[in-house]
Amino acid sequence: VQLQASGGGLVQAGGSLRLSCVAAGRTFSTSGMGWFRQAPGKEREFVAGISWTGGSTGYADSVKGRFTVSRDNAKNTLYLQMNSLKPEDTARYYCAAVPLSGPYYYTTAKKYNYWGQGTQVTVSS
């Protein structure tokens, strides 16, 4: 699976962005997917995850209630809707995939086999 993330940019605090991650490959619809982010000098951290059907989702506490992860398997696309953005959300955001059936996703980066190149999100105060 090849992943291409887009939708990042510069936004003021309180604003919104929608990230997209388009997948090339036949295994997207049977893959657990995740969004991770990495700020300069920090480790990559889990943001959100979604099972292959989209029926199971999960979020880091820091984004719960503000971010929504979704997917459209017909379009081979993963989304991350980010609302009420804060300066501490500034990071490079990565989408990731792993072949995984059932209502599961991983919160650990090393569990994922495929990664996109990332898209930069910068939130100004």
PDB file of C-alpha atoms in Angstrom:
ATOM      1  CA  VAL A   1       0.000   0.000   0.000  1.00  0.00           C
ATOM      2  CA  GLN A   2       1.311   3.429  -0.958  1.00  0.00           C
ATOM      3  CA  LEU A   3      -0.059   6.343   1.041  1.00  0.00           C
ATOM      4  CA  GLN A   4      -0.212  10.015   0.103  1.00  0.00           C
ATOM      5  CA  ALA A   5      -1.265  12.513   2.766  1.00  0.00           C
ATOM      6  CA  SER A   6      -2.446  16.041   2.041  1.00  0.00           C
ATOM      7  CA  GLY A   7      -4.490  18.869   3.509  1.00  0.00           C
ATOM      8  CA  GLY A   8      -2.040  20.382   5.941  1.00  0.00           C
ATOM      9  CA  GLY A   9      -1.329  24.074   6.182  1.00  0.00           C
ATOM     10  CA  LEU A  10      -1.140  27.135   8.387  1.00  0.00           C
ATOM     11  CA  VAL A  11      -4.214  27.948  10.451  1.00  0.00           C
ATOM     12  CA  GLN A  12      -4.998  30.171  13.411  1.00  0.00           C
ATOM     13  CA  ALA A  13      -5.840  28.722  16.791  1.00  0.00           C
ATOM     14  CA  GLY A  14      -9.490  27.703  16.884  1.00  0.00           C
ATOM     15  CA  GLY A  15      -9.543  26.950  13.186  1.00  0.00           C
ATOM     16  CA  SER A  16     -10.099  23.707  11.315  1.00  0.00           C
ATOM     17  CA  LEU A  17      -8.316  21.545   8.777  1.00  0.00           C
ATOM     18  CA  ARG A  18      -9.198  18.303   7.053  1.00  0.00           C
ATOM     19  CA  LEU A  19      -6.393  15.907   6.250  1.00  0.00           C
ATOM     20  CA  SER A  20      -6.739  13.252   3.583  1.00  0.00           C
ATOM     21  CA  CYS A  21      -4.687  10.148   2.915  1.00  0.00           C
ATOM     22  CA  VAL A  22      -5.162   8.411  -0.412  1.00  0.00           C
ATOM     23  CA  ALA A  23      -4.017   4.817  -0.679  1.00  0.00           C
ATOM     24  CA  ALA A  24      -2.893   2.938  -3.744  1.00  0.00           C
ATOM     25  CA  GLY A  25      -3.189  -0.798  -3.397  1.00  0.00           C
ATOM     26  CA  ARG A  26      -5.805  -3.451  -3.065  1.00  0.00           C
ATOM     27  CA  THR A  27      -5.374  -4.034   0.654  1.00  0.00           C
ATOM     28  CA  PHE A  28      -6.623  -0.624   1.836  1.00  0.00           C
ATOM     29  CA  SER A  29     -10.143  -1.833   2.526  1.00  0.00           C
ATOM     30  CA  THR A  30      -8.827  -4.612   4.780  1.00  0.00           C
ATOM     31  CA  SER A  31      -6.303  -2.477   6.635  1.00  0.00           C
ATOM     32  CA  GLY A  32      -6.413  -0.868  10.017  1.00  0.00           C
ATOM     33  CA  MET A  33      -5.404   2.760   9.645  1.00  0.00           C
ATOM     34  CA  GLY A  34      -3.890   5.354  11.922  1.00  0.00           C
ATOM     35  CA  TRP A  35      -2.915   8.999  12.090  1.00  0.00           C
ATOM     36  CA  PHE A  36       0.250   9.919  13.924  1.00  0.00           C
ATOM     37  CA  ARG A  37       2.068  13.199  14.401  1.00  0.00           C
ATOM     38  CA  GLN A  38       5.577  14.272  15.179  1.00  0.00           C
ATOM     39  CA  ALA A  39       6.726  17.668  16.352  1.00  0.00           C
ATOM     40  CA  PRO A  40      10.382  18.758  16.180  1.00  0.00           C
ATOM     41  CA  GLY A  41      12.401  17.131  18.942  1.00  0.00           C
ATOM     42  CA  LYS A  42       9.563  14.865  19.972  1.00  0.00           C
ATOM     43  CA  GLU A  43       8.668  11.247  19.335  1.00  0.00           C
ATOM     44  CA  ARG A  44       5.986  10.257  16.880  1.00  0.00           C
ATOM     45  CA  GLU A  45       2.694   9.965  18.743  1.00  0.00           C
ATOM     46  CA  PHE A  46      -0.645   8.331  18.067  1.00  0.00           C
ATOM     47  CA  VAL A  47      -3.479  10.689  17.157  1.00  0.00           C
ATOM     48  CA  ALA A  48      -6.347   8.522  15.907  1.00  0.00           C
ATOM     49  CA  GLY A  49      -7.054   5.032  14.615  1.00  0.00           C
ATOM     50  CA  ILE A  50      -9.816   3.325  12.686  1.00  0.00           C
ATOM     51  CA  SER A  51     -10.651  -0.285  11.886  1.00  0.00           C
ATOM     52  CA  TRP A  52     -10.995  -1.588   8.363  1.00  0.00           C
ATOM     53  CA  THR A  53     -14.773  -1.149   8.252  1.00  0.00           C
ATOM     54  CA  GLY A  54     -14.672   2.161  10.061  1.00  0.00           C
ATOM     55  CA  GLY A  55     -16.806   0.744  12.810  1.00  0.00           C
ATOM     56  CA  SER A  56     -14.175   1.136  15.498  1.00  0.00           C
ATOM     57  CA  THR A  57     -12.271   4.350  16.155  1.00  0.00           C
ATOM     58  CA  GLY A  58     -10.036   5.696  18.886  1.00  0.00           C
ATOM     59  CA  TYR A  59      -8.251   8.895  19.790  1.00  0.00           C
ATOM     60  CA  ALA A  60      -5.446  10.228  21.893  1.00  0.00           C
ATOM     61  CA  ASP A  61      -6.749  12.064  24.948  1.00  0.00           C
ATOM     62  CA  SER A  62      -5.206  15.292  23.682  1.00  0.00           C
ATOM     63  CA  VAL A  63      -7.440  15.355  20.585  1.00  0.00           C
ATOM     64  CA  LYS A  64     -10.576  13.609  21.822  1.00  0.00           C
ATOM     65  CA  GLY A  65     -13.673  15.668  21.113  1.00  0.00           C
ATOM     66  CA  ARG A  66     -11.844  17.871  18.589  1.00  0.00           C
ATOM     67  CA  PHE A  67     -10.631  15.436  15.914  1.00  0.00           C
ATOM     68  CA  THR A  68     -12.639  12.887  13.934  1.00  0.00           C
ATOM     69  CA  VAL A  69     -11.173  10.046  11.916  1.00  0.00           C
ATOM     70  CA  SER A  70     -13.119   8.457   9.070  1.00  0.00           C
ATOM     71  CA  ARG A  71     -12.553   6.477   5.906  1.00  0.00           C
ATOM     72  CA  ASP A  72     -14.160   5.874   2.542  1.00  0.00           C
ATOM     73  CA  ASN A  73     -13.089   2.455   1.293  1.00  0.00           C
ATOM     74  CA  ALA A  74     -14.745   3.043  -2.079  1.00  0.00           C
ATOM     75  CA  LYS A  75     -12.356   5.966  -2.576  1.00  0.00           C
ATOM     76  CA  ASN A  76      -9.379   4.360  -0.807  1.00  0.00           C
ATOM     77  CA  THR A  77      -9.194   7.454   1.366  1.00  0.00           C
ATOM     78  CA  LEU A  78      -8.638   8.107   5.059  1.00  0.00           C
ATOM     79  CA  TYR A  79      -9.608  11.424   6.629  1.00  0.00           C
ATOM     80  CA  LEU A  80      -8.849  13.381   9.773  1.00  0.00           C
ATOM     81  CA  GLN A  81     -11.148  16.300  10.523  1.00  0.00           C
ATOM     82  CA  MET A  82      -9.431  18.614  12.973  1.00  0.00           C
ATOM     83  CA  ASN A  83     -11.457  21.292  14.740  1.00  0.00           C
ATOM     84  CA  SER A  84     -10.652  23.768  17.510  1.00  0.00           C
ATOM     85  CA  LEU A  85      -6.980  23.532  16.652  1.00  0.00           C
ATOM     86  CA  LYS A  86      -4.420  24.574  19.230  1.00  0.00           C
ATOM     87  CA  PRO A  87      -0.774  25.652  18.831  1.00  0.00           C
ATOM     88  CA  GLU A  88       0.253  22.394  20.490  1.00  0.00           C
ATOM     89  CA  ASP A  89      -1.293  20.517  17.553  1.00  0.00           C
ATOM     90  CA  THR A  90       1.521  21.848  15.373  1.00  0.00           C
ATOM     91  CA  ALA A  91       3.369  18.861  13.914  1.00  0.00           C
ATOM     92  CA  ARG A  92       3.886  16.809  10.811  1.00  0.00           C
ATOM     93  CA  TYR A  93       0.976  14.411  10.464  1.00  0.00           C
ATOM     94  CA  TYR A  94       1.421  10.927   9.042  1.00  0.00           C
ATOM     95  CA  CYS A  95      -1.087   8.309   7.933  1.00  0.00           C
ATOM     96  CA  ALA A  96      -0.258   4.652   8.375  1.00  0.00           C
ATOM     97  CA  ALA A  97      -1.749   1.304   7.374  1.00  0.00           C
ATOM     98  CA  VAL A  98      -1.470  -2.307   8.422  1.00  0.00           C
ATOM     99  CA  PRO A  99      -3.327  -5.354   7.064  1.00  0.00           C
ATOM    100  CA  LEU A 100      -5.722  -6.062   9.913  1.00  0.00           C
ATOM    101  CA  SER A 101      -9.213  -7.479   9.833  1.00  0.00           C
ATOM    102  CA  GLY A 102     -11.744  -7.126  12.588  1.00  0.00           C
ATOM    103  CA  PRO A 103     -12.664  -4.109  14.728  1.00  0.00           C
ATOM    104  CA  TYR A 104      -9.060  -3.229  15.480  1.00  0.00           C
ATOM    105  CA  TYR A 105      -6.402  -0.625  14.954  1.00  0.00           C
ATOM    106  CA  TYR A 106      -3.054  -0.108  16.645  1.00  0.00           C
ATOM    107  CA  THR A 107      -1.937   2.832  18.752  1.00  0.00           C
ATOM    108  CA  THR A 108       1.754   1.949  18.438  1.00  0.00           C
ATOM    109  CA  ALA A 109       3.643   3.233  15.419  1.00  0.00           C
ATOM    110  CA  LYS A 110       5.876   0.187  15.050  1.00  0.00           C
ATOM    111  CA  LYS A 111       2.845  -2.002  14.414  1.00  0.00           C
ATOM    112  CA  TYR A 112       2.142  -0.279  11.093  1.00  0.00           C
ATOM    113  CA  ASN A 113       3.724  -1.532   7.875  1.00  0.00           C
ATOM    114  CA  TYR A 114       3.029   1.364   5.530  1.00  0.00           C
ATOM    115  CA  TRP A 115       3.482   5.106   5.974  1.00  0.00           C
ATOM    116  CA  GLY A 116       2.723   8.204   4.000  1.00  0.00           C
ATOM    117  CA  GLN A 117       5.196  11.046   3.620  1.00  0.00           C
ATOM    118  CA  GLY A 118       3.356  13.304   6.007  1.00  0.00           C
ATOM    119  CA  THR A 119       1.739  16.709   5.781  1.00  0.00           C
ATOM    120  CA  GLN A 120       2.668  19.727   7.911  1.00  0.00           C
ATOM    121  CA  VAL A 121       0.107  21.342  10.184  1.00  0.00           C
ATOM    122  CA  THR A 122       1.032  24.647  11.797  1.00  0.00           C
ATOM    123  CA  VAL A 123      -1.311  26.358  14.243  1.00  0.00           C
ATOM    124  CA  SER A 124      -0.559  29.960  15.124  1.00  0.00           C
ATOM    125  CA  SER A 125      -1.642  31.549  18.396  1.00  0.00           C
TER     126      SER A 125
END
